[in-house]
mmCIF file of C-alpha atoms in Angstrom:
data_model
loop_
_atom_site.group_PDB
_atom_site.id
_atom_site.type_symbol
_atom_site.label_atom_id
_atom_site.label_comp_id
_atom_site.label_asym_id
_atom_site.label_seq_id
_atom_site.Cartn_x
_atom_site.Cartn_y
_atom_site.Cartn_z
ATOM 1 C CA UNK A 159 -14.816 8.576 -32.265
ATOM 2 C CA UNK A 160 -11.504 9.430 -33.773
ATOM 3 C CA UNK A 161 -8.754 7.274 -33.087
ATOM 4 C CA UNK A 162 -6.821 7.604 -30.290
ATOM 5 C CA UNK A 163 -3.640 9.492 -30.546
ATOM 6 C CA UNK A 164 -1.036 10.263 -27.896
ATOM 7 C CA UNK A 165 -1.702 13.318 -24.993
ATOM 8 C CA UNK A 166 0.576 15.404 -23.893
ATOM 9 C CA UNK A 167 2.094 14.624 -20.521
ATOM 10 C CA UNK A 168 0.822 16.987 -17.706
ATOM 11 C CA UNK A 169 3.476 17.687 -14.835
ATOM 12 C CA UNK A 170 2.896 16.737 -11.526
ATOM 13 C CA UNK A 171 4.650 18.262 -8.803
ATOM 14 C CA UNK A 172 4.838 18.904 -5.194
ATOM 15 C CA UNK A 173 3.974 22.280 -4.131
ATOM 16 C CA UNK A 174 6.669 24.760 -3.664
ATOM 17 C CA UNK A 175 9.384 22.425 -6.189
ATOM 18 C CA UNK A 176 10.898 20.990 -8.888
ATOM 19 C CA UNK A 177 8.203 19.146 -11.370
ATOM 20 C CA UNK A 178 8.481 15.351 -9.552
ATOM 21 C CA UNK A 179 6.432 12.939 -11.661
ATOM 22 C CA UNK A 180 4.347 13.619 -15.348
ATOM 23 C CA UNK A 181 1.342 11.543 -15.708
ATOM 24 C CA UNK A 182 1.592 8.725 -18.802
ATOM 25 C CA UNK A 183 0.277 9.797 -22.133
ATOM 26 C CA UNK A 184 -3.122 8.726 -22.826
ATOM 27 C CA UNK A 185 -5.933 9.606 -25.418
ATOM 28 C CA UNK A 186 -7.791 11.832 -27.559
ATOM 29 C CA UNK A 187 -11.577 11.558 -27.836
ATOM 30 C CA UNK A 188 -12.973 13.834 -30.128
ATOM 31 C CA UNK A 189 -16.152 14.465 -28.054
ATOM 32 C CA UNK A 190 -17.529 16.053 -24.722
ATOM 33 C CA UNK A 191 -16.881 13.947 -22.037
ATOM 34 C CA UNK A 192 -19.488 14.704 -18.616
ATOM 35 C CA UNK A 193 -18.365 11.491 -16.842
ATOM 36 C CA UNK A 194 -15.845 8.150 -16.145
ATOM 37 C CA UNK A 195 -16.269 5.467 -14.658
ATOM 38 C CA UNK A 196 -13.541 2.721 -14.195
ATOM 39 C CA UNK A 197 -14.010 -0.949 -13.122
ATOM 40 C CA UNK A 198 -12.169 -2.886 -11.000
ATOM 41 C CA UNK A 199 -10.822 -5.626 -11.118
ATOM 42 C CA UNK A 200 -11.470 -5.444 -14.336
ATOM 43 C CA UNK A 201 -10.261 -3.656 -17.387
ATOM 44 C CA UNK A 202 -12.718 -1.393 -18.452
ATOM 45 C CA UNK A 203 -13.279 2.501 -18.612
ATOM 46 C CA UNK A 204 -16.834 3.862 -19.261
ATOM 47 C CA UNK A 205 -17.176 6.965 -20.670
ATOM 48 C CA UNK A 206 -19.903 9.564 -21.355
ATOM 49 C CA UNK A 207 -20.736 12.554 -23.739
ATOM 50 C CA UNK A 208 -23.946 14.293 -23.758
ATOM 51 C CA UNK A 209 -25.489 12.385 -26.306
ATOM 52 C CA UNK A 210 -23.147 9.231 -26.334
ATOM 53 C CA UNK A 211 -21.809 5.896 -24.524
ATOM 54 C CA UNK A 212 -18.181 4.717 -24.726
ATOM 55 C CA UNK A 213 -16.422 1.708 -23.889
ATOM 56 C CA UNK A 214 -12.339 1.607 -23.743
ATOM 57 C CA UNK A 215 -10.122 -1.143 -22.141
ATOM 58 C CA UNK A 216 -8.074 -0.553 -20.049
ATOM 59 C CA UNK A 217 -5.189 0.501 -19.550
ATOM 60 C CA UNK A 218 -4.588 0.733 -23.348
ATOM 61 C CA UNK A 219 -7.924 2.365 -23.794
ATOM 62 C CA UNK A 220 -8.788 0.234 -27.259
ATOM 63 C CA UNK A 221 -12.528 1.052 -27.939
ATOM 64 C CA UNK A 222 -14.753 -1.505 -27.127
ATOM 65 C CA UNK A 223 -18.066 -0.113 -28.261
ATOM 66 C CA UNK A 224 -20.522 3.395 -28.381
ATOM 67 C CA UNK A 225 -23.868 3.632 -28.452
ATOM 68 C CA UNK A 226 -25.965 6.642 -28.235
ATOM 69 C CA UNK A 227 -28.245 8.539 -25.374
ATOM 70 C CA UNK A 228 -32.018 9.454 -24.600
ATOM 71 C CA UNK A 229 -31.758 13.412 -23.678
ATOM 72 C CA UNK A 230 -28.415 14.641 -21.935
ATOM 73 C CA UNK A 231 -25.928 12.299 -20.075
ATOM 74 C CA UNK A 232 -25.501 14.101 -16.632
ATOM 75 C CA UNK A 233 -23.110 10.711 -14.623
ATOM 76 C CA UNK A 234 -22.389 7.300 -15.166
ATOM 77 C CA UNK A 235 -21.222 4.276 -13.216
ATOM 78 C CA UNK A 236 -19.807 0.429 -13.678
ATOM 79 C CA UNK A 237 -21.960 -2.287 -11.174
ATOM 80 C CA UNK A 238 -19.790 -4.388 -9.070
ATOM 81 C CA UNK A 239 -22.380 -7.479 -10.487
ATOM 82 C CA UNK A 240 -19.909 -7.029 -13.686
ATOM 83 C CA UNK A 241 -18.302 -10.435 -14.890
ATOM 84 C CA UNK A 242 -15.919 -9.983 -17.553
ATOM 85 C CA UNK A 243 -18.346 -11.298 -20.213
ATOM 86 C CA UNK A 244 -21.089 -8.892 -18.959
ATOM 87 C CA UNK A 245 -20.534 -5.583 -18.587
ATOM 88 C CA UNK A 246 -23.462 -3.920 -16.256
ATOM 89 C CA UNK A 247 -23.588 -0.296 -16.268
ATOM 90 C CA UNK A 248 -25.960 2.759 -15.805
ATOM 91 C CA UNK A 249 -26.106 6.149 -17.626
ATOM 92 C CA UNK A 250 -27.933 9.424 -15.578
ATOM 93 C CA UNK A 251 -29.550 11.505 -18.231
ATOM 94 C CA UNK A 252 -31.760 14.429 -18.783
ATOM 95 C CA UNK A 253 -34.959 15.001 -20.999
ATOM 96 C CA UNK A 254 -36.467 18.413 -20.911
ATOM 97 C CA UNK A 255 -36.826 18.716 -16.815
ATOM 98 C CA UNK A 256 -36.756 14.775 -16.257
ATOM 99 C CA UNK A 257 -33.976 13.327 -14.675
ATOM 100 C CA UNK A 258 -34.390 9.374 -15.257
ATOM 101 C CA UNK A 259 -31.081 6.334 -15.110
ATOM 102 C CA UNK A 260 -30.739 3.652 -17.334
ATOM 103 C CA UNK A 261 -29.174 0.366 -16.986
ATOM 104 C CA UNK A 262 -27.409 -1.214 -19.511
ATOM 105 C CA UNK A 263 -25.504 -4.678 -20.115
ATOM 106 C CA UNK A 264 -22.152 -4.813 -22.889
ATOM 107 C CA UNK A 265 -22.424 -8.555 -23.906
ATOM 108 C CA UNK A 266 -20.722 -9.696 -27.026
ATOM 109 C CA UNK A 267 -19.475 -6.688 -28.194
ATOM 110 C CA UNK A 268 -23.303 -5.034 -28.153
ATOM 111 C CA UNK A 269 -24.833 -2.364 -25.736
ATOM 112 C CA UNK A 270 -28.219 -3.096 -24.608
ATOM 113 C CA UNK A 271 -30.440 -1.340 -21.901
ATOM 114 C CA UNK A 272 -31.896 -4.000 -19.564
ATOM 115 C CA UNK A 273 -33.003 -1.417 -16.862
ATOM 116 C CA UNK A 274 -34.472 1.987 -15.830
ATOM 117 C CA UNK A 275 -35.557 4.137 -12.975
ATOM 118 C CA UNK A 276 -36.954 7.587 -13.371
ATOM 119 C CA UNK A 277 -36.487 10.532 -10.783
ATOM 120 C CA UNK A 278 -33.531 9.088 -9.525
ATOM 121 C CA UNK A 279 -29.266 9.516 -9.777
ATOM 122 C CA UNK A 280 -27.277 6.539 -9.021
ATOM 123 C CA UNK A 281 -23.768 6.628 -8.483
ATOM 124 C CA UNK A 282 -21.211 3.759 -7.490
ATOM 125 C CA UNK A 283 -18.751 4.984 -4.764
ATOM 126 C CA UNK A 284 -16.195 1.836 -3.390
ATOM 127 C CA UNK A 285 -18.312 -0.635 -4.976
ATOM 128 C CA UNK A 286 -21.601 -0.063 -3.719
ATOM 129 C CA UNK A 287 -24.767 1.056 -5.773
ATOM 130 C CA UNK A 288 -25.818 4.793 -4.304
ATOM 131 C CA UNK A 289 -29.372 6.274 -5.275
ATOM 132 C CA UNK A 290 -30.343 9.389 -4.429
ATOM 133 C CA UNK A 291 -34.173 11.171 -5.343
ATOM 134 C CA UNK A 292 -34.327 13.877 -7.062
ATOM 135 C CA UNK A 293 -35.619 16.621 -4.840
ATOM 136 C CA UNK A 294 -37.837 19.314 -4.943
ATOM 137 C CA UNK A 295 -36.052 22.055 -3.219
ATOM 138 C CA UNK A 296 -33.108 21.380 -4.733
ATOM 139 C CA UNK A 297 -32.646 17.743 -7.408
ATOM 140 C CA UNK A 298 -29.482 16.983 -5.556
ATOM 141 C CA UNK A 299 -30.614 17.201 -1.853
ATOM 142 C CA UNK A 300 -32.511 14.155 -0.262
ATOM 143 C CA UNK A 301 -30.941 11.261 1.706
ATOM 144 C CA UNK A 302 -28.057 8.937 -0.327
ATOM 145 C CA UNK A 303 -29.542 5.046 0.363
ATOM 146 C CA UNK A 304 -27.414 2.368 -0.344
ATOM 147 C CA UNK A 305 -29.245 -0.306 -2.758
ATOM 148 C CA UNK A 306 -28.801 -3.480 -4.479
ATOM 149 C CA UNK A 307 -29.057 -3.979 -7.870
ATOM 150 C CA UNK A 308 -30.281 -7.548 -9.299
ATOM 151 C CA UNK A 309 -28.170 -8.838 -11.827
ATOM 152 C CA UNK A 310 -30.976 -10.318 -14.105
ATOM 153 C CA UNK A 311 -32.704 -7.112 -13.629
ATOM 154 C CA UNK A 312 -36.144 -9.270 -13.311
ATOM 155 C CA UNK A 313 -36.723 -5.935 -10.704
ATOM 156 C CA UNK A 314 -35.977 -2.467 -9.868
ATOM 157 C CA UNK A 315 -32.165 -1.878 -7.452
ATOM 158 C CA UNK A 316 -33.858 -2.540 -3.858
ATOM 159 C CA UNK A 317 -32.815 -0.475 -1.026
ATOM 160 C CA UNK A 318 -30.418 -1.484 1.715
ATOM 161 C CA UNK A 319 -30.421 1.478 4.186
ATOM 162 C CA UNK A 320 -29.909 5.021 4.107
ATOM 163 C CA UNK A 321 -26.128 6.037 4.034
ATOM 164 C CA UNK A 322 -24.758 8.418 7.242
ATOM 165 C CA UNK A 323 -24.042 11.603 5.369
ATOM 166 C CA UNK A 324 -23.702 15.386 6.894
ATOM 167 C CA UNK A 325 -26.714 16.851 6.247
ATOM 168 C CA UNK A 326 -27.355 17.996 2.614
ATOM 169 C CA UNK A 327 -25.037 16.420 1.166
ATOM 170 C CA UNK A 328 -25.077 16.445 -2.913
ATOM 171 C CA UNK A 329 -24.621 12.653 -4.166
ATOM 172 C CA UNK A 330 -21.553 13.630 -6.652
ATOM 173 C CA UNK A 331 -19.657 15.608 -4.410
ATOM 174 C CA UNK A 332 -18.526 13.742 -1.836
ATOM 175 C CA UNK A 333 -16.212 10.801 -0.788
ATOM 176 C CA UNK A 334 -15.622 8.989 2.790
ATOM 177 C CA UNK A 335 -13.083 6.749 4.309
ATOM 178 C CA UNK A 336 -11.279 6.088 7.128
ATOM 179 C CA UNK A 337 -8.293 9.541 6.928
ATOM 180 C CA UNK A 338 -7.731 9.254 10.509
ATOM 181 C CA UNK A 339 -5.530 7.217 13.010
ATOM 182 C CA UNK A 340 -7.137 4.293 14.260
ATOM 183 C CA UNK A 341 -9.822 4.337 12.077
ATOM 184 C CA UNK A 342 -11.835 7.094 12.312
ATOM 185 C CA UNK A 343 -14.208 7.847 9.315
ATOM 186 C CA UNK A 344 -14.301 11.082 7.635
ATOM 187 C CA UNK A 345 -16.244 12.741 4.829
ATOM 188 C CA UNK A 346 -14.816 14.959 2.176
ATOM 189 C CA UNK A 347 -17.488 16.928 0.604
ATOM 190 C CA UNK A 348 -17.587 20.302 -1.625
ATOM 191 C CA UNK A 349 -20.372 22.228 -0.874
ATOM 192 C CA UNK A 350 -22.494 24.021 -3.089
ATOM 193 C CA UNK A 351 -22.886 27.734 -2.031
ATOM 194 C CA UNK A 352 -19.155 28.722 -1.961
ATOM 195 C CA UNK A 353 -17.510 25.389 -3.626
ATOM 196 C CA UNK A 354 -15.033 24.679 -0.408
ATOM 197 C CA UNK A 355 -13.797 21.466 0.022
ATOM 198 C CA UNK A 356 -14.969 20.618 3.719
ATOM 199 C CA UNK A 357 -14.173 17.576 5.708
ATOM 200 C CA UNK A 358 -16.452 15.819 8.431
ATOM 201 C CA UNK A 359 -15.247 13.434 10.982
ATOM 202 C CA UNK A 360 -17.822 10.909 11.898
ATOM 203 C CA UNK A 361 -19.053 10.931 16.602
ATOM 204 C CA UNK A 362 -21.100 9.486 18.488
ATOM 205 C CA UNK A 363 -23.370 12.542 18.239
ATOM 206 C CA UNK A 364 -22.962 13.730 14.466
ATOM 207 C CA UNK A 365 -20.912 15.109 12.319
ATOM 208 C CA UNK A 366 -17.701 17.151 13.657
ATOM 209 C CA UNK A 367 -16.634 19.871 11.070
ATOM 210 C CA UNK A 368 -12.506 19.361 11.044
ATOM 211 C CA UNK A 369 -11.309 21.470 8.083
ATOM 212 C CA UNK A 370 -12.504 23.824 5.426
ATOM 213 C CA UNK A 371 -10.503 25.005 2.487
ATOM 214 C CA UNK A 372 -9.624 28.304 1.145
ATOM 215 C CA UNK A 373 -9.699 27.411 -2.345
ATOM 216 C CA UNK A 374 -12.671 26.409 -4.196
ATOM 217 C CA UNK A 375 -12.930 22.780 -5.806
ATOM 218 C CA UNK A 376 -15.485 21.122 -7.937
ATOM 219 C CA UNK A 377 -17.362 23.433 -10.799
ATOM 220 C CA UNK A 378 -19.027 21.572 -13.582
ATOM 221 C CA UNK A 379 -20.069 22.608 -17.202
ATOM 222 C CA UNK A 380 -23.166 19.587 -16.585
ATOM 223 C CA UNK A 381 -25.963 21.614 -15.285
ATOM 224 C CA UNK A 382 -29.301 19.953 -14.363
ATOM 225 C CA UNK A 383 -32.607 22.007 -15.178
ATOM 226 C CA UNK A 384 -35.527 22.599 -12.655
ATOM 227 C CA UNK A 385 -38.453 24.304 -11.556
ATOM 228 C CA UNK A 386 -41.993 23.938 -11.602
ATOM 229 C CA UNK A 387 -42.226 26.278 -14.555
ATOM 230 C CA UNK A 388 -40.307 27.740 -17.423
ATOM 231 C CA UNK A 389 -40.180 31.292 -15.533
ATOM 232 C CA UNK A 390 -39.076 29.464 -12.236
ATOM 233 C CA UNK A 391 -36.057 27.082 -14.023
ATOM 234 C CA UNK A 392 -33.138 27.117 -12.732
ATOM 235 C CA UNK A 393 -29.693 25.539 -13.434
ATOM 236 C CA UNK A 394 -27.785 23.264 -10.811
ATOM 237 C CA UNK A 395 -24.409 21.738 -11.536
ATOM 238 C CA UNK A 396 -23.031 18.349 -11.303
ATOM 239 C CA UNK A 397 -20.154 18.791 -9.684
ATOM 240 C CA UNK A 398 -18.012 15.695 -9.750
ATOM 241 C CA UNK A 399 -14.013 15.077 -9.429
ATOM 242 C CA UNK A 400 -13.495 14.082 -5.958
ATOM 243 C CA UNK A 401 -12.337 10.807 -4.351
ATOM 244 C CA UNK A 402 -10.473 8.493 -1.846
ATOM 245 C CA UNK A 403 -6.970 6.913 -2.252
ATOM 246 C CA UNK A 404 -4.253 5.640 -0.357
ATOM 247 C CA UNK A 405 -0.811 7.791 -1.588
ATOM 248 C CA UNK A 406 1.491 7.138 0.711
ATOM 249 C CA UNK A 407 3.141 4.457 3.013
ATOM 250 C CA UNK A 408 0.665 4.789 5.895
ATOM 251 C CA UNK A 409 -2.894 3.036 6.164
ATOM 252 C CA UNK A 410 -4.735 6.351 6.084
ATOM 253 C CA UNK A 411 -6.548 7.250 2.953
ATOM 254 C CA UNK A 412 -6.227 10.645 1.166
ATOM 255 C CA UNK A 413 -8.060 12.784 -0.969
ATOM 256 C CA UNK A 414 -7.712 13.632 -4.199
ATOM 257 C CA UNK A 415 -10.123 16.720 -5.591
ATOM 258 C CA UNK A 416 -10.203 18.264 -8.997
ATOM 259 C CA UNK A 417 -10.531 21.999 -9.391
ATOM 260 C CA UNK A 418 -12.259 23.711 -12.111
ATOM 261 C CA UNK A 419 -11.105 27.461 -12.463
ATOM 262 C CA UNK A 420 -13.523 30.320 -13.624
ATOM 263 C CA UNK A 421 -12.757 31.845 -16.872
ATOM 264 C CA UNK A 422 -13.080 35.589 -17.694
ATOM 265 C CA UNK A 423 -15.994 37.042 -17.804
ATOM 266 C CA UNK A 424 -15.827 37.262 -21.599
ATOM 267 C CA UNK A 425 -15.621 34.125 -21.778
ATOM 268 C CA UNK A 426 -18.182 32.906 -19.641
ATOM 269 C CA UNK A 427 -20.533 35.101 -22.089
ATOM 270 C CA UNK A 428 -19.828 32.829 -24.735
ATOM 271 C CA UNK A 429 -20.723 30.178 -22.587
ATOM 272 C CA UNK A 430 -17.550 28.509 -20.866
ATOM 273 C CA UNK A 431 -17.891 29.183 -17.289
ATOM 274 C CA UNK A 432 -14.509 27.016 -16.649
ATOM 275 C CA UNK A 433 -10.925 26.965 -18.692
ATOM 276 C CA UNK A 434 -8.688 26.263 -16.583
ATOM 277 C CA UNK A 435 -8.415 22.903 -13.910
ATOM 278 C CA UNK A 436 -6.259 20.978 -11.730
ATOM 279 C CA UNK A 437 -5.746 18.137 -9.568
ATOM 280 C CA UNK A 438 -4.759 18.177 -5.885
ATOM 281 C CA UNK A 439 -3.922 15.582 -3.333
ATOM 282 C CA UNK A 440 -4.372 16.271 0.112
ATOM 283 C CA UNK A 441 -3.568 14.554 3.383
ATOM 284 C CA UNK A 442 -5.430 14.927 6.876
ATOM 285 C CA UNK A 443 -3.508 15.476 9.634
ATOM 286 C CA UNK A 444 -5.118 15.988 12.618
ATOM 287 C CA UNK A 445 -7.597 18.839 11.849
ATOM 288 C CA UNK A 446 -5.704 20.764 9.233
ATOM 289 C CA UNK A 447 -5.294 19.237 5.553
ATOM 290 C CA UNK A 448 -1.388 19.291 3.449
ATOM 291 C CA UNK A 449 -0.950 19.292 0.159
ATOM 292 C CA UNK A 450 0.913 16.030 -1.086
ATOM 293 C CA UNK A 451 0.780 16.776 -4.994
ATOM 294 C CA UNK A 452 -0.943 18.671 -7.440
ATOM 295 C CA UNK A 453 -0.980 19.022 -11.158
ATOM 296 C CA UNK A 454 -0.223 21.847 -13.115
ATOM 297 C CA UNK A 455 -2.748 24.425 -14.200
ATOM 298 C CA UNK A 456 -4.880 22.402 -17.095
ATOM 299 C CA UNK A 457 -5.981 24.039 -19.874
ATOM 300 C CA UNK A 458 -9.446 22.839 -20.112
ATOM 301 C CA UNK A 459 -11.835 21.013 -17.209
ATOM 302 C CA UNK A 460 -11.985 17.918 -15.343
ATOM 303 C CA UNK A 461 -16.076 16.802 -15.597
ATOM 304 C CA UNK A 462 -14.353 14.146 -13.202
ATOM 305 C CA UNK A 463 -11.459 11.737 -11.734
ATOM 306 C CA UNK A 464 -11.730 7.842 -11.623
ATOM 307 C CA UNK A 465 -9.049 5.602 -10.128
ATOM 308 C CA UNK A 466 -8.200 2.191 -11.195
ATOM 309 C CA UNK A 467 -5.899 -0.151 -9.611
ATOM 310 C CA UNK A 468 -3.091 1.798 -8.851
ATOM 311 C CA UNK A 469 -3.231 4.629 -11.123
ATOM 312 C CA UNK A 470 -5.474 7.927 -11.239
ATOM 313 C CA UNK A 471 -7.458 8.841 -14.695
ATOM 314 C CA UNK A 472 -8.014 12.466 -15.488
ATOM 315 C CA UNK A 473 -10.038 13.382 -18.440
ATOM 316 C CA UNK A 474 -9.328 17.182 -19.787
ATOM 317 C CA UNK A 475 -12.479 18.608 -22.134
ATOM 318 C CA UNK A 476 -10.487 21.417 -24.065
ATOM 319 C CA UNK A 477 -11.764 24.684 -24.064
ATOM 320 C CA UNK A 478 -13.442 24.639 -27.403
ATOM 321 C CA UNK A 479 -15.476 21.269 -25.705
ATOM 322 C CA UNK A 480 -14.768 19.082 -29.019
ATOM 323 C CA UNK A 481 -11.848 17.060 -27.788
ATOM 324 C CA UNK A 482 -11.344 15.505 -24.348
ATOM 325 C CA UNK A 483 -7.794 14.485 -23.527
ATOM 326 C CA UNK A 484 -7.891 11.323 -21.077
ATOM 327 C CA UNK A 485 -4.355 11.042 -18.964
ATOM 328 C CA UNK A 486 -3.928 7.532 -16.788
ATOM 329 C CA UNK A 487 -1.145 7.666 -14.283
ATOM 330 C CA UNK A 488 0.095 5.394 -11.395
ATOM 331 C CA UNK A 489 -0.270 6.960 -7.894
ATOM 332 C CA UNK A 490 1.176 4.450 -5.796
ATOM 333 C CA UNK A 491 3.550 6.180 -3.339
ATOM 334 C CA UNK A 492 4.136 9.293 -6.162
ATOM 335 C CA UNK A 493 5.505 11.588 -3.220
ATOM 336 C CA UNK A 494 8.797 10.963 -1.093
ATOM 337 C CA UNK A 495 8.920 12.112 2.303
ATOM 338 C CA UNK A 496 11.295 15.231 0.884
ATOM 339 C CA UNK A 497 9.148 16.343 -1.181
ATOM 340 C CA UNK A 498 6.810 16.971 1.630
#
């Protein structure tokens, strides 16, 4: 881990303007980040590599600890059990074609794995512990169950209920929370095939398909392996960077999604499908979505977006995927009504 040095501020501005706000410098990490995690209320940011574990606090991001990985980090996530003198987290990982998670506890400045589940993801999305199996058709494709982890870890997370999701729904790529009037829940997912951001509103009967986007969102440089065989393997990506938050003066929530761009085609033969990224916020109204803010064009990608308190962390892997540049900014009311 080097030590952390100062980022460059990225602009953030409201579409069709004048740059309106820069996020605050952050960090350097001289590695490949795949994954964040932030806990609240405390003040800790988890961070994965590939092949390692990282511990910052927040929001000065002083390391805390690393440790290293079994296989390939794929996700990570920060229990709501956590007390401030026990950290509880869990690491997703990869071995050849088995997809297992690991549970781990930071106690006294030391990382140690207390935990494990194979042929499963976990993910922790407004506090609660998500599992999801891997599948067969697809790894990412079963039903999301909520579960409950025990603290001691004396057994393995128990399961609360299966989570109302539109159908097929991958467990990285969505979020859900209440974007309309009144209520009303909504989920904001980006679907595999063609990478559009689509958004669900919650009826008696199902799920009511409001709004699709035009522009693609999610892409991921994490890639799961399967198939029954080496001739039959294929690659599926993690794709991460999307989430609820409240941005403005009203009780709705809104979305923020992160945007990986494709590269050129010679690049992607060297192995960089994605170079460039960016952040967008987005507010529902009625069925049609408007953009609030957005970042400028990143060079680099975002393996994912984590918010904490009041402020929105964006981690940038540059294209060489030996540094990762980690930006924390507040995003408490960052857009006045004339800039919309």
């Amino acid at each position: 881990l080097a030590a952390p040095a100062a980022a460059d501020e990225i602009p953030i501005r409201a579409p069709e303007s004048t740059p309106a706000k820069e996020l605050s410098e952050g960090v350097v990490v001289s590695d490949e980040m795949v994954d964040i995690a932030a806990w609240e209320p405390g003040t800790v940011m988890l961070a994965v590599s590939r092949k390692r574990i990282y511990l910052f606090s927040l929001p000065d991001f002083r390391k805390l600890a690393a440790g290293k990985i079994r296989g390939e980090a794929l996700a990570c996530g920060i229990l709501r059990e956590s007390t401030p003198d026990r950290i509880l987290f869990f690491v997703v990982s990869q071995y050849a074609r088995d997809v297992n998670t690991s549970f781990y506890e930071f106690v006294s400045g030391k990382i140690n794995r207390v935990g494990y589940d194979s042929s499963a993801f976990y993910r922790v999305l407004d506090g609660r512990l998500l599992r999801q199996s891997v599948g067969i058709a697809s790894p990412l494709g079963g039903p999301v169950s909520v579960t409950v982890a025990d603290p001691a870890f004396r057994s393995d997370p128990r399961s609360a209920g299966t989570l109302a999701l539109p159908k097929n729904t991958a467990l990285y790529s969505f979020t859900h929370a209440a974007f309309w009037t009144g209520g009303m829940i909504g989920v904001a997912r980006i679907d595999d095939d063609n990478r559009h951001l689509n958004v669900y509103r919650q009826e008696s009967d199902g799920w009511d398909a409001v709004w699709e986007s035009e522009e693609a969102y999610g892409g991921s440089l994490t890639r799961i392996r399967s198939g029954p065989e080496e001739a039959t393997l294929r690659f599926w990506e993690v794709s991460k960077g999307i989430a609820a938050a409240n941005l403005d003066a009203d009780p709705e929530m809104e979305i923020l999604a992160a945007s990986n761009r494709e590269s050129s085609a010679a690049a992607q033969l060297l192995g960089r499908r994605y170079d460039r990224a960016q952040v967008r916020a987005l507010d529902l109204r009625g069925r049609r979505a408007v953009t609030l803010w957005e970042t400028d064009l990143l060079k680099g990608t975002i393996p994912n977006i984590a918010i904490w308190r009041d402020s929105l962390i964006i981690p940038v892997v540059e294209a060489g995927g030996k540094k990762t540049r980690i930006y924390i900014n507040s995003i408490a009311n960052p857009v006045t009504p004339n800039d919309r």
